[in-house]
PDB file of C-alpha atoms and ligand atoms in Angstrom:
ATOM      1  CA  MET A   1      51.963-107.530 -18.401  1.00  0.00           C
ATOM      2  CA  PRO A   2      54.319-109.783 -20.423  1.00  0.00           C
ATOM      3  CA  GLU A   3      56.449-108.042 -23.028  1.00  0.00           C
ATOM      4  CA  ALA A   4      55.120-108.154 -26.609  1.00  0.00           C
ATOM      5  CA  LYS A   5      56.458-110.979 -28.768  1.00  0.00           C
ATOM      6  CA  VAL A   6      58.550-110.014 -31.792  1.00  0.00           C
ATOM      7  CA  ALA A   7      58.367-111.749 -35.189  1.00  0.00           C
ATOM      8  CA  ILE A   8      60.316-111.560 -38.427  1.00  0.00           C
ATOM      9  CA  ILE A   9      58.479-112.417 -41.660  1.00  0.00           C
ATOM     10  CA  THR A  10      60.225-112.574 -45.024  1.00  0.00           C
ATOM     11  CA  GLY A  11      58.193-111.563 -48.081  1.00  0.00           C
ATOM     12  CA  ALA A  12      55.687-109.610 -45.983  1.00  0.00           C
ATOM     13  CA  ALA A  13      54.929-106.792 -48.441  1.00  0.00           C
ATOM     14  CA  SER A  14      52.266-108.934 -50.131  1.00  0.00           C
ATOM     15  CA  GLY A  15      50.130-112.058 -49.991  1.00  0.00           C
ATOM     16  CA  ILE A  16      50.347-114.467 -47.073  1.00  0.00           C
ATOM     17  CA  GLY A  17      53.198-112.534 -45.395  1.00  0.00           C
ATOM     18  CA  ARG A  18      51.214-109.295 -45.378  1.00  0.00           C
ATOM     19  CA  SER A  19      48.141-111.058 -43.954  1.00  0.00           C
ATOM     20  CA  LEU A  20      50.285-112.570 -41.237  1.00  0.00           C
ATOM     21  CA  ALA A  21      51.723-109.182 -40.229  1.00  0.00           C
ATOM     22  CA  ILE A  22      48.153-107.880 -39.883  1.00  0.00           C
ATOM     23  CA  HIS A  23      47.053-110.988 -37.962  1.00  0.00           C
ATOM     24  CA  TYR A  24      50.009-110.604 -35.599  1.00  0.00           C
ATOM     25  CA  ALA A  25      49.145-106.920 -35.124  1.00  0.00           C
ATOM     26  CA  ARG A  26      45.703-107.921 -33.808  1.00  0.00           C
ATOM     27  CA  GLN A  27      47.404-110.307 -31.364  1.00  0.00           C
ATOM     28  CA  GLY A  28      49.866-107.688 -30.116  1.00  0.00           C
ATOM     29  CA  VAL A  29      52.876-109.289 -31.823  1.00  0.00           C
ATOM     30  CA  THR A  30      55.422-106.782 -33.178  1.00  0.00           C
ATOM     31  CA  THR A  31      56.644-107.524 -36.706  1.00  0.00           C
ATOM     32  CA  ILE A  32      59.694-106.828 -38.790  1.00  0.00           C
ATOM     33  CA  ILE A  33      58.144-106.675 -42.255  1.00  0.00           C
ATOM     34  CA  GLY A  34      60.618-108.186 -44.715  1.00  0.00           C
ATOM     35  CA  THR A  35      60.345-106.497 -48.085  1.00  0.00           C
ATOM     36  CA  PHE A  36      62.088-107.304 -51.356  1.00  0.00           C
ATOM     37  CA  PRO A  37      62.602-104.095 -53.376  1.00  0.00           C
ATOM     38  CA  ALA A  38      62.953-105.926 -56.709  1.00  0.00           C
ATOM     39  CA  ASP A  39      59.208-106.729 -56.544  1.00  0.00           C
ATOM     40  CA  PRO A  40      56.470-104.165 -57.178  1.00  0.00           C
ATOM     41  CA  HIS A  41      54.759-104.790 -53.827  1.00  0.00           C
ATOM     42  CA  ASP A  42      53.995-102.001 -51.383  1.00  0.00           C
ATOM     43  CA  PRO A  43      55.474-102.548 -47.911  1.00  0.00           C
ATOM     44  CA  GLU A  44      54.074 -99.167 -46.791  1.00  0.00           C
ATOM     45  CA  GLU A  45      50.580-100.559 -47.356  1.00  0.00           C
ATOM     46  CA  THR A  46      51.411-103.546 -45.124  1.00  0.00           C
ATOM     47  CA  LEU A  47      52.679-101.143 -42.455  1.00  0.00           C
ATOM     48  CA  ARG A  48      49.559 -98.965 -42.778  1.00  0.00           C
ATOM     49  CA  LEU A  49      47.306-102.008 -42.322  1.00  0.00           C
ATOM     50  CA  VAL A  50      49.342-103.189 -39.324  1.00  0.00           C
ATOM     51  CA  ILE A  51      49.005 -99.809 -37.644  1.00  0.00           C
ATOM     52  CA  GLU A  52      45.288 -99.691 -38.498  1.00  0.00           C
ATOM     53  CA  ALA A  53      44.966-103.065 -36.735  1.00  0.00           C
ATOM     54  CA  GLY A  54      46.572-101.536 -33.648  1.00  0.00           C
ATOM     55  CA  GLY A  55      49.967-103.146 -34.114  1.00  0.00           C
ATOM     56  CA  ARG A  56      53.600-102.165 -34.208  1.00  0.00           C
ATOM     57  CA  ALA A  57      56.017-102.930 -37.056  1.00  0.00           C
ATOM     58  CA  VAL A  58      59.025-101.738 -39.009  1.00  0.00           C
ATOM     59  CA  ILE A  59      59.903-102.339 -42.643  1.00  0.00           C
ATOM     60  CA  HIS A  60      63.254-103.930 -43.460  1.00  0.00           C
ATOM     61  CA  GLU A  61      64.657-104.747 -46.901  1.00  0.00           C
ATOM     62  CA  VAL A  62      65.846-108.335 -47.118  1.00  0.00           C
ATOM     63  CA  ASP A  63      67.020-110.555 -49.945  1.00  0.00           C
ATOM     64  CA  VAL A  64      66.908-114.203 -48.857  1.00  0.00           C
ATOM     65  CA  ARG A  65      69.523-115.057 -51.509  1.00  0.00           C
ATOM     66  CA  ARG A  66      72.156-113.215 -49.451  1.00  0.00           C
ATOM     67  CA  THR A  67      73.266-114.540 -46.070  1.00  0.00           C
ATOM     68  CA  GLU A  68      74.434-111.149 -44.772  1.00  0.00           C
ATOM     69  CA  SER A  69      71.121-109.562 -45.738  1.00  0.00           C
ATOM     70  CA  VAL A  70      69.156-112.209 -43.840  1.00  0.00           C
ATOM     71  CA  GLU A  71      71.466-111.962 -40.817  1.00  0.00           C
ATOM     72  CA  ALA A  72      70.934-108.178 -40.721  1.00  0.00           C
ATOM     73  CA  PHE A  73      67.179-108.732 -40.999  1.00  0.00           C
ATOM     74  CA  ALA A  74      67.066-111.021 -37.960  1.00  0.00           C
ATOM     75  CA  GLN A  75      69.425-108.704 -36.081  1.00  0.00           C
ATOM     76  CA  ARG A  76      67.012-105.790 -36.645  1.00  0.00           C
ATOM     77  CA  ALA A  77      64.495-107.473 -34.309  1.00  0.00           C
ATOM     78  CA  VAL A  78      67.042-107.712 -31.517  1.00  0.00           C
ATOM     79  CA  ALA A  79      68.521-104.259 -32.124  1.00  0.00           C
ATOM     80  CA  GLU A  80      65.185-102.461 -32.319  1.00  0.00           C
ATOM     81  CA  PHE A  81      62.955-104.447 -29.942  1.00  0.00           C
ATOM     82  CA  GLY A  82      65.437-106.398 -27.809  1.00  0.00           C
ATOM     83  CA  ARG A  83      64.120-109.867 -28.644  1.00  0.00           C
ATOM     84  CA  LEU A  84      63.100-112.357 -31.313  1.00  0.00           C
ATOM     85  CA  ASP A  85      60.345-114.902 -30.640  1.00  0.00           C
ATOM     86  CA  TYR A  86      58.881-115.977 -33.986  1.00  0.00           C
ATOM     87  CA  VAL A  87      60.586-116.553 -37.339  1.00  0.00           C
ATOM     88  CA  VAL A  88      58.479-117.032 -40.471  1.00  0.00           C
ATOM     89  CA  ALA A  89      60.336-118.034 -43.648  1.00  0.00           C
ATOM     90  CA  ASN A  90      57.622-117.070 -46.115  1.00  0.00           C
ATOM     91  CA  ALA A  91      59.441-115.496 -49.084  1.00  0.00           C
ATOM     92  CA  GLY A  92      59.282-117.503 -52.265  1.00  0.00           C
ATOM     93  CA  ILE A  93      59.142-117.409 -56.033  1.00  0.00           C
ATOM     94  CA  LEU A  94      57.236-119.499 -58.554  1.00  0.00           C
ATOM     95  CA  ARG A  95      58.507-119.912 -62.112  1.00  0.00           C
ATOM     96  CA  ASN A  96      56.859-122.014 -64.779  1.00  0.00           C
ATOM     97  CA  SER A  97      59.431-124.051 -66.660  1.00  0.00           C
ATOM     98  CA  ALA A  98      58.983-127.227 -68.693  1.00  0.00           C
ATOM     99  CA  LEU A  99      61.724-129.816 -68.214  1.00  0.00           C
ATOM    100  CA  GLU A 100      63.450-129.084 -71.547  1.00  0.00           C
ATOM    101  CA  GLU A 101      63.827-125.415 -70.488  1.00  0.00           C
ATOM    102  CA  LEU A 102      64.749-126.181 -66.918  1.00  0.00           C
ATOM    103  CA  SER A 103      68.413-125.207 -67.138  1.00  0.00           C
ATOM    104  CA  ASP A 104      70.827-125.493 -64.230  1.00  0.00           C
ATOM    105  CA  ASP A 105      70.543-121.732 -63.804  1.00  0.00           C
ATOM    106  CA  ARG A 106      66.755-121.839 -63.471  1.00  0.00           C
ATOM    107  CA  TRP A 107      66.969-124.769 -61.094  1.00  0.00           C
ATOM    108  CA  ASN A 108      69.593-123.070 -58.948  1.00  0.00           C
ATOM    109  CA  GLU A 109      67.695-119.768 -58.891  1.00  0.00           C
ATOM    110  CA  MET A 110      64.620-121.550 -57.540  1.00  0.00           C
ATOM    111  CA  LEU A 111      66.486-123.531 -54.895  1.00  0.00           C
ATOM    112  CA  ASP A 112      68.448-120.447 -53.839  1.00  0.00           C
ATOM    113  CA  VAL A 113      65.251-118.588 -52.931  1.00  0.00           C
ATOM    114  CA  ASP A 114      62.718-121.272 -51.997  1.00  0.00           C
ATOM    115  CA  LEU A 115      64.983-123.696 -50.142  1.00  0.00           C
ATOM    116  CA  THR A 116      68.343-122.157 -49.222  1.00  0.00           C
ATOM    117  CA  GLY A 117      66.518-118.882 -48.495  1.00  0.00           C
ATOM    118  CA  VAL A 118      64.470-120.752 -45.893  1.00  0.00           C
ATOM    119  CA  LEU A 119      67.621-122.254 -44.352  1.00  0.00           C
ATOM    120  CA  ARG A 120      69.240-118.785 -44.185  1.00  0.00           C
ATOM    121  CA  THR A 121      66.158-117.357 -42.490  1.00  0.00           C
ATOM    122  CA  LEU A 122      65.760-120.123 -39.916  1.00  0.00           C
ATOM    123  CA  ARG A 123      69.509-120.167 -39.193  1.00  0.00           C
ATOM    124  CA  ALA A 124      69.683-116.410 -38.697  1.00  0.00           C
ATOM    125  CA  GLY A 125      66.619-116.539 -36.461  1.00  0.00           C
ATOM    126  CA  ALA A 126      67.707-119.484 -34.334  1.00  0.00           C
ATOM    127  CA  GLY A 127      71.038-117.804 -33.617  1.00  0.00           C
ATOM    128  CA  ARG A 128      69.252-114.837 -32.083  1.00  0.00           C
ATOM    129  CA  MET A 129      66.432-116.506 -30.201  1.00  0.00           C
ATOM    130  CA  PRO A 130      66.663-117.260 -26.549  1.00  0.00           C
ATOM    131  CA  ASP A 131      65.817-120.811 -25.565  1.00  0.00           C
ATOM    132  CA  GLY A 132      62.125-120.882 -26.440  1.00  0.00           C
ATOM    133  CA  GLY A 133      60.483-119.619 -29.601  1.00  0.00           C
ATOM    134  CA  ALA A 134      58.837-120.839 -32.762  1.00  0.00           C
ATOM    135  CA  MET A 135      59.640-120.932 -36.441  1.00  0.00           C
ATOM    136  CA  VAL A 136      57.444-121.701 -39.445  1.00  0.00           C
ATOM    137  CA  ALA A 137      58.569-122.293 -43.029  1.00  0.00           C
ATOM    138  CA  VAL A 138      56.124-121.989 -45.914  1.00  0.00           C
ATOM    139  CA  SER A 139      56.120-125.072 -48.161  1.00  0.00           C
ATOM    140  CA  SER A 140      53.380-125.989 -50.670  1.00  0.00           C
ATOM    141  CA  ILE A 141      51.147-128.916 -51.604  1.00  0.00           C
ATOM    142  CA  ALA A 142      53.463-129.096 -54.653  1.00  0.00           C
ATOM    143  CA  GLY A 143      56.255-130.089 -52.263  1.00  0.00           C
ATOM    144  CA  ALA A 144      54.152-132.553 -50.311  1.00  0.00           C
ATOM    145  CA  VAL A 145      51.700-134.574 -52.373  1.00  0.00           C
ATOM    146  CA  TYR A 146      50.731-132.715 -55.512  1.00  0.00           C
ATOM    147  CA  GLY A 147      52.405-133.173 -58.922  1.00  0.00           C
ATOM    148  CA  TRP A 148      52.398-130.044 -61.082  1.00  0.00           C
ATOM    149  CA  GLU A 149      53.790-129.971 -64.599  1.00  0.00           C
ATOM    150  CA  GLY A 150      56.220-127.141 -65.313  1.00  0.00           C
ATOM    151  CA  HIS A 151      57.021-126.795 -61.628  1.00  0.00           C
ATOM    152  CA  ALA A 152      59.484-129.593 -60.858  1.00  0.00           C
ATOM    153  CA  HIS A 153      62.068-127.148 -59.448  1.00  0.00           C
ATOM    154  CA  TYR A 154      59.465-125.450 -57.239  1.00  0.00           C
ATOM    155  CA  ALA A 155      58.180-128.830 -56.020  1.00  0.00           C
ATOM    156  CA  ALA A 156      61.711-129.997 -55.236  1.00  0.00           C
ATOM    157  CA  ALA A 157      62.487-126.842 -53.259  1.00  0.00           C
ATOM    158  CA  LYS A 158      59.221-127.016 -51.321  1.00  0.00           C
ATOM    159  CA  ALA A 159      59.746-130.733 -50.590  1.00  0.00           C
ATOM    160  CA  GLY A 160      63.207-129.837 -49.299  1.00  0.00           C
ATOM    161  CA  VAL A 161      61.619-127.401 -46.864  1.00  0.00           C
ATOM    162  CA  LEU A 162      59.679-130.269 -45.262  1.00  0.00           C
ATOM    163  CA  GLY A 163      62.851-132.288 -44.632  1.00  0.00           C
ATOM    164  CA  LEU A 164      64.678-129.226 -43.351  1.00  0.00           C
ATOM    165  CA  VAL A 165      61.918-128.519 -40.864  1.00  0.00           C
ATOM    166  CA  ARG A 166      61.761-132.081 -39.518  1.00  0.00           C
ATOM    167  CA  SER A 167      65.492-132.253 -38.851  1.00  0.00           C
ATOM    168  CA  LEU A 168      65.749-128.767 -37.349  1.00  0.00           C
ATOM    169  CA  ALA A 169      62.841-129.595 -35.041  1.00  0.00           C
ATOM    170  CA  VAL A 170      64.920-132.440 -33.604  1.00  0.00           C
ATOM    171  CA  GLU A 171      68.091-130.352 -33.420  1.00  0.00           C
ATOM    172  CA  LEU A 172      66.440-127.340 -31.785  1.00  0.00           C
ATOM    173  CA  GLY A 173      64.054-129.284 -29.533  1.00  0.00           C
ATOM    174  CA  PRO A 174      66.447-129.231 -26.557  1.00  0.00           C
ATOM    175  CA  ARG A 175      66.462-125.421 -26.825  1.00  0.00           C
ATOM    176  CA  GLN A 176      62.643-125.414 -26.779  1.00  0.00           C
ATOM    177  CA  ILE A 177      62.550-123.887 -30.242  1.00  0.00           C
ATOM    178  CA  ARG A 178      59.736-125.386 -32.310  1.00  0.00           C
ATOM    179  CA  VAL A 179      60.024-125.677 -36.098  1.00  0.00           C
ATOM    180  CA  ASN A 180      57.016-126.440 -38.299  1.00  0.00           C
ATOM    181  CA  ALA A 181      55.954-126.117 -41.920  1.00  0.00           C
ATOM    182  CA  ILE A 182      52.755-124.824 -43.413  1.00  0.00           C
ATOM    183  CA  VAL A 183      51.563-126.413 -46.645  1.00  0.00           C
ATOM    184  CA  PRO A 184      49.196-124.086 -48.516  1.00  0.00           C
ATOM    185  CA  GLY A 185      47.010-125.265 -51.368  1.00  0.00           C
ATOM    186  CA  LEU A 186      45.746-122.716 -53.889  1.00  0.00           C
ATOM    187  CA  ILE A 187      45.645-119.307 -52.239  1.00  0.00           C
ATOM    188  CA  LYS A 188      44.666-116.045 -53.920  1.00  0.00           C
ATOM    189  CA  THR A 189      47.876-113.969 -53.782  1.00  0.00           C
ATOM    190  CA  PRO A 190      50.081-112.132 -56.313  1.00  0.00           C
ATOM    191  CA  GLN A 191      51.979-115.408 -56.834  1.00  0.00           C
ATOM    192  CA  SER A 192      48.958-117.465 -57.924  1.00  0.00           C
ATOM    193  CA  LEU A 193      47.311-114.538 -59.730  1.00  0.00           C
ATOM    194  CA  ASP A 194      50.324-114.403 -62.079  1.00  0.00           C
ATOM    195  CA  PRO A 195      49.047-115.918 -65.362  1.00  0.00           C
ATOM    196  CA  VAL A 196      52.554-116.613 -66.692  1.00  0.00           C
ATOM    197  CA  ASN A 197      53.970-118.672 -63.843  1.00  0.00           C
ATOM    198  CA  SER A 198      50.770-119.809 -62.190  1.00  0.00           C
ATOM    199  CA  LEU A 199      47.022-120.067 -62.834  1.00  0.00           C
ATOM    200  CA  GLY A 200      46.059-116.391 -63.138  1.00  0.00           C
ATOM    201  CA  PRO A 201      42.653-114.992 -62.045  1.00  0.00           C
ATOM    202  CA  ASP A 202      40.510-117.101 -64.417  1.00  0.00           C
ATOM    203  CA  GLY A 203      42.463-120.292 -63.751  1.00  0.00           C
ATOM    204  CA  LEU A 204      42.133-119.755 -60.014  1.00  0.00           C
ATOM    205  CA  GLN A 205      38.405-119.197 -60.273  1.00  0.00           C
ATOM    206  CA  GLN A 206      38.060-122.398 -62.275  1.00  0.00           C
ATOM    207  CA  ALA A 207      40.342-124.398 -59.973  1.00  0.00           C
ATOM    208  CA  GLY A 208      38.193-123.315 -57.035  1.00  0.00           C
ATOM    209  CA  ASN A 209      35.267-125.291 -58.439  1.00  0.00           C
ATOM    210  CA  ASP A 210      37.235-128.534 -58.016  1.00  0.00           C
ATOM    211  CA  ILE A 211      38.137-127.845 -54.396  1.00  0.00           C
ATOM    212  CA  PRO A 212      35.767-129.468 -51.859  1.00  0.00           C
ATOM    213  CA  TRP A 213      35.418-126.107 -50.095  1.00  0.00           C
ATOM    214  CA  GLY A 214      34.229-124.616 -53.404  1.00  0.00           C
ATOM    215  CA  ARG A 215      36.839-121.898 -53.784  1.00  0.00           C
ATOM    216  CA  VAL A 216      40.533-121.121 -53.476  1.00  0.00           C
ATOM    217  CA  GLY A 217      41.871-119.878 -50.138  1.00  0.00           C
ATOM    218  CA  GLU A 218      42.413-116.338 -48.925  1.00  0.00           C
ATOM    219  CA  PRO A 219      45.841-115.336 -47.556  1.00  0.00           C
ATOM    220  CA  GLU A 220      44.312-114.664 -44.130  1.00  0.00           C
ATOM    221  CA  GLU A 221      43.224-118.318 -43.983  1.00  0.00           C
ATOM    222  CA  VAL A 222      46.870-119.383 -44.142  1.00  0.00           C
ATOM    223  CA  ALA A 223      48.144-116.556 -41.938  1.00  0.00           C
ATOM    224  CA  SER A 224      45.878-117.531 -39.038  1.00  0.00           C
ATOM    225  CA  VAL A 225      47.224-121.104 -39.101  1.00  0.00           C
ATOM    226  CA  ILE A 226      50.833-119.887 -39.135  1.00  0.00           C
ATOM    227  CA  ALA A 227      49.965-117.710 -36.136  1.00  0.00           C
ATOM    228  CA  PHE A 228      48.491-120.763 -34.407  1.00  0.00           C
ATOM    229  CA  LEU A 229      51.680-122.744 -35.047  1.00  0.00           C
ATOM    230  CA  THR A 230      53.850-120.031 -33.529  1.00  0.00           C
ATOM    231  CA  SER A 231      51.498-119.484 -30.575  1.00  0.00           C
ATOM    232  CA  ASN A 232      51.598-121.133 -27.177  1.00  0.00           C
ATOM    233  CA  ASP A 233      48.475-123.099 -28.167  1.00  0.00           C
ATOM    234  CA  ALA A 234      50.788-125.221 -30.343  1.00  0.00           C
ATOM    235  CA  ARG A 235      53.504-125.516 -27.658  1.00  0.00           C
ATOM    236  CA  TYR A 236      53.890-129.308 -28.051  1.00  0.00           C
ATOM    237  CA  VAL A 237      53.809-129.300 -31.880  1.00  0.00           C
ATOM    238  CA  THR A 238      57.148-129.464 -33.657  1.00  0.00           C
ATOM    239  CA  GLY A 239      58.566-131.010 -36.823  1.00  0.00           C
ATOM    240  CA  GLN A 240      55.104-131.125 -38.415  1.00  0.00           C
ATOM    241  CA  SER A 241      53.600-129.859 -41.632  1.00  0.00           C
ATOM    242  CA  LEU A 242      50.051-128.582 -41.635  1.00  0.00           C
ATOM    243  CA  THR A 243      48.078-128.450 -44.885  1.00  0.00           C
ATOM    244  CA  VAL A 244      45.691-125.562 -45.535  1.00  0.00           C
ATOM    245  CA  ASP A 245      43.931-126.322 -48.818  1.00  0.00           C
ATOM    246  CA  GLY A 246      40.145-126.527 -48.394  1.00  0.00           C
ATOM    247  CA  GLY A 247      40.334-130.287 -48.895  1.00  0.00           C
ATOM    248  CA  LEU A 248      42.007-130.128 -52.331  1.00  0.00           C
ATOM    249  CA  THR A 249      44.543-132.879 -51.636  1.00  0.00           C
ATOM    250  CA  VAL A 250      42.216-135.300 -49.875  1.00  0.00           C
ATOM    251  CA  LYS A 251      39.599-135.320 -52.596  1.00  0.00           C
TER     252      LYS A 251
HETATM  253  P1  NAD B 301      53.635-113.382 -52.926  1.00  0.00           P
HETATM  254  O1  NAD B 301      54.306-113.348 -54.236  1.00  0.00           O
HETATM  255  O2  NAD B 301      52.668-112.313 -52.575  1.00  0.00           O
HETATM  256  O3  NAD B 301      54.706-113.467 -51.764  1.00  0.00           O
HETATM  257  C1  NAD B 301      56.039-113.884 -51.943  1.00  0.00           C
HETATM  258  C2  NAD B 301      56.927-112.815 -51.359  1.00  0.00           C
HETATM  259  O4  NAD B 301      58.298-113.250 -51.429  1.00  0.00           O
HETATM  260  C3  NAD B 301      56.830-111.483 -52.129  1.00  0.00           C
HETATM  261  O5  NAD B 301      56.526-110.437 -51.230  1.00  0.00           O
HETATM  262  C4  NAD B 301      58.231-111.325 -52.723  1.00  0.00           C
HETATM  263  O6  NAD B 301      58.645-109.977 -52.795  1.00  0.00           O
HETATM  264  C5  NAD B 301      59.081-112.112 -51.748  1.00  0.00           C
HETATM  265  N1  NAD B 301      60.385-112.501 -52.326  1.00  0.00           N
HETATM  266  C6  NAD B 301      60.632-113.044 -53.553  1.00  0.00           C
HETATM  267  N2  NAD B 301      61.949-113.207 -53.724  1.00  0.00           N
HETATM  268  C7  NAD B 301      62.552-112.776 -52.588  1.00  0.00           C
HETATM  269  C8  NAD B 301      63.911-112.698 -52.158  1.00  0.00           C
HETATM  270  N3  NAD B 301      64.935-113.092 -52.920  1.00  0.00           N
HETATM  271  N4  NAD B 301      64.154-112.198 -50.919  1.00  0.00           N
HETATM  272  C9  NAD B 301      63.144-111.803 -50.117  1.00  0.00           C
HETATM  273  N5  NAD B 301      61.842-111.827 -50.476  1.00  0.00           N
HETATM  274  C10 NAD B 301      61.555-112.332 -51.702  1.00  0.00           C
HETATM  275  O7  NAD B 301      52.882-114.793 -52.876  1.00  0.00           O
HETATM  276  P2  NAD B 301      52.395-115.675 -51.647  1.00  0.00           P
HETATM  277  O8  NAD B 301      51.479-116.669 -52.244  1.00  0.00           O
HETATM  278  O9  NAD B 301      51.928-114.855 -50.495  1.00  0.00           O
HETATM  279  O10 NAD B 301      53.726-116.443 -51.243  1.00  0.00           O
HETATM  280  C11 NAD B 301      54.142-116.664 -49.919  1.00  0.00           C
HETATM  281  C12 NAD B 301      54.669-118.075 -49.792  1.00  0.00           C
HETATM  282  O11 NAD B 301      53.585-118.998 -49.951  1.00  0.00           O
HETATM  283  C13 NAD B 301      55.703-118.451 -50.866  1.00  0.00           C
HETATM  284  O12 NAD B 301      56.745-119.190 -50.279  1.00  0.00           O
HETATM  285  C14 NAD B 301      54.896-119.331 -51.804  1.00  0.00           C
HETATM  286  O13 NAD B 301      55.683-120.220 -52.552  1.00  0.00           O
HETATM  287  C15 NAD B 301      53.990-120.028 -50.826  1.00  0.00           C
HETATM  288  N6  NAD B 301      52.799-120.669 -51.408  1.00  0.00           N
HETATM  289  C16 NAD B 301      51.835-119.939 -52.033  1.00  0.00           C
HETATM  290  C17 NAD B 301      50.737-120.571 -52.574  1.00  0.00           C
HETATM  291  C18 NAD B 301      49.630-119.825 -53.281  1.00  0.00           C
HETATM  292  O14 NAD B 301      48.724-120.466 -53.859  1.00  0.00           O
HETATM  293  N7  NAD B 301      49.641-118.501 -53.275  1.00  0.00           N
HETATM  294  C19 NAD B 301      50.621-121.963 -52.467  1.00  0.00           C
HETATM  295  C20 NAD B 301      51.614-122.678 -51.828  1.00  0.00           C
HETATM  296  C21 NAD B 301      52.711-122.023 -51.288  1.00  0.00           C
END
């Protein structure tokens, strides 16, 4: 029997990252659950759900704003399980800020997490992967095609992720490491349920009515597509971005 694949996922104590850890558990993929202690999410609950799904995982604190923290996170996979196959740069923040309040500090904070944090994660992962493997970075429709007032810094960071992925796909192609982006639409997670920085529960419900599919997405519906992109079924797919939005952006 082939050895189990090993994945690292940043921001896996909640939302899409948590769903992905559970999805991987069902597929026999071992996960390093990246957790960010500054947030009130419960990594133990992710671990419990992974074990319930028959999987194997460990929790590891990681702050994507710090290179050494991300390097230690990727190293944990190699140290504990002897390999690293899949890297998922999922961690992100969303902050509502109108242009007149969008100070350099706010701008830099956003780019540090949502763009440079992705670079740090992919770089740390690529350095520890053998030739062969797959990486996915989580972008957003706001970074691809969708204008969103109060979120220029978020959109810029998420657009940057798409460029980063395309170029790394070319650079890492000769090593048979694939790099793709996922582009979620409106997904029901702690990020979008936050009424201050995003739509909140009522806003999400309402927004769902305008989506061709008739509702917003569930985190599992993004997680399963990330798992597809890292799987062997997508072995000739690299440098691409795949939108998961129930038809929102083609309406
Ligand atoms: P979420 O808030 O549940 O997940 C984000 C995770 O990132 C959290 O677990 C948080 O603790 C972690 N995080 C924040 N700052 C961090 C840091 N400095 N270091 C490490 N981890 C950090 O929300 P989610 O919707 O599951 O978000 C996952 C990804 O999906 C994010 O990149 C987000 O921008 C993206 N996304 C979400 C939606 C949506 O509608 N929910 C849409 C498009 C893109």
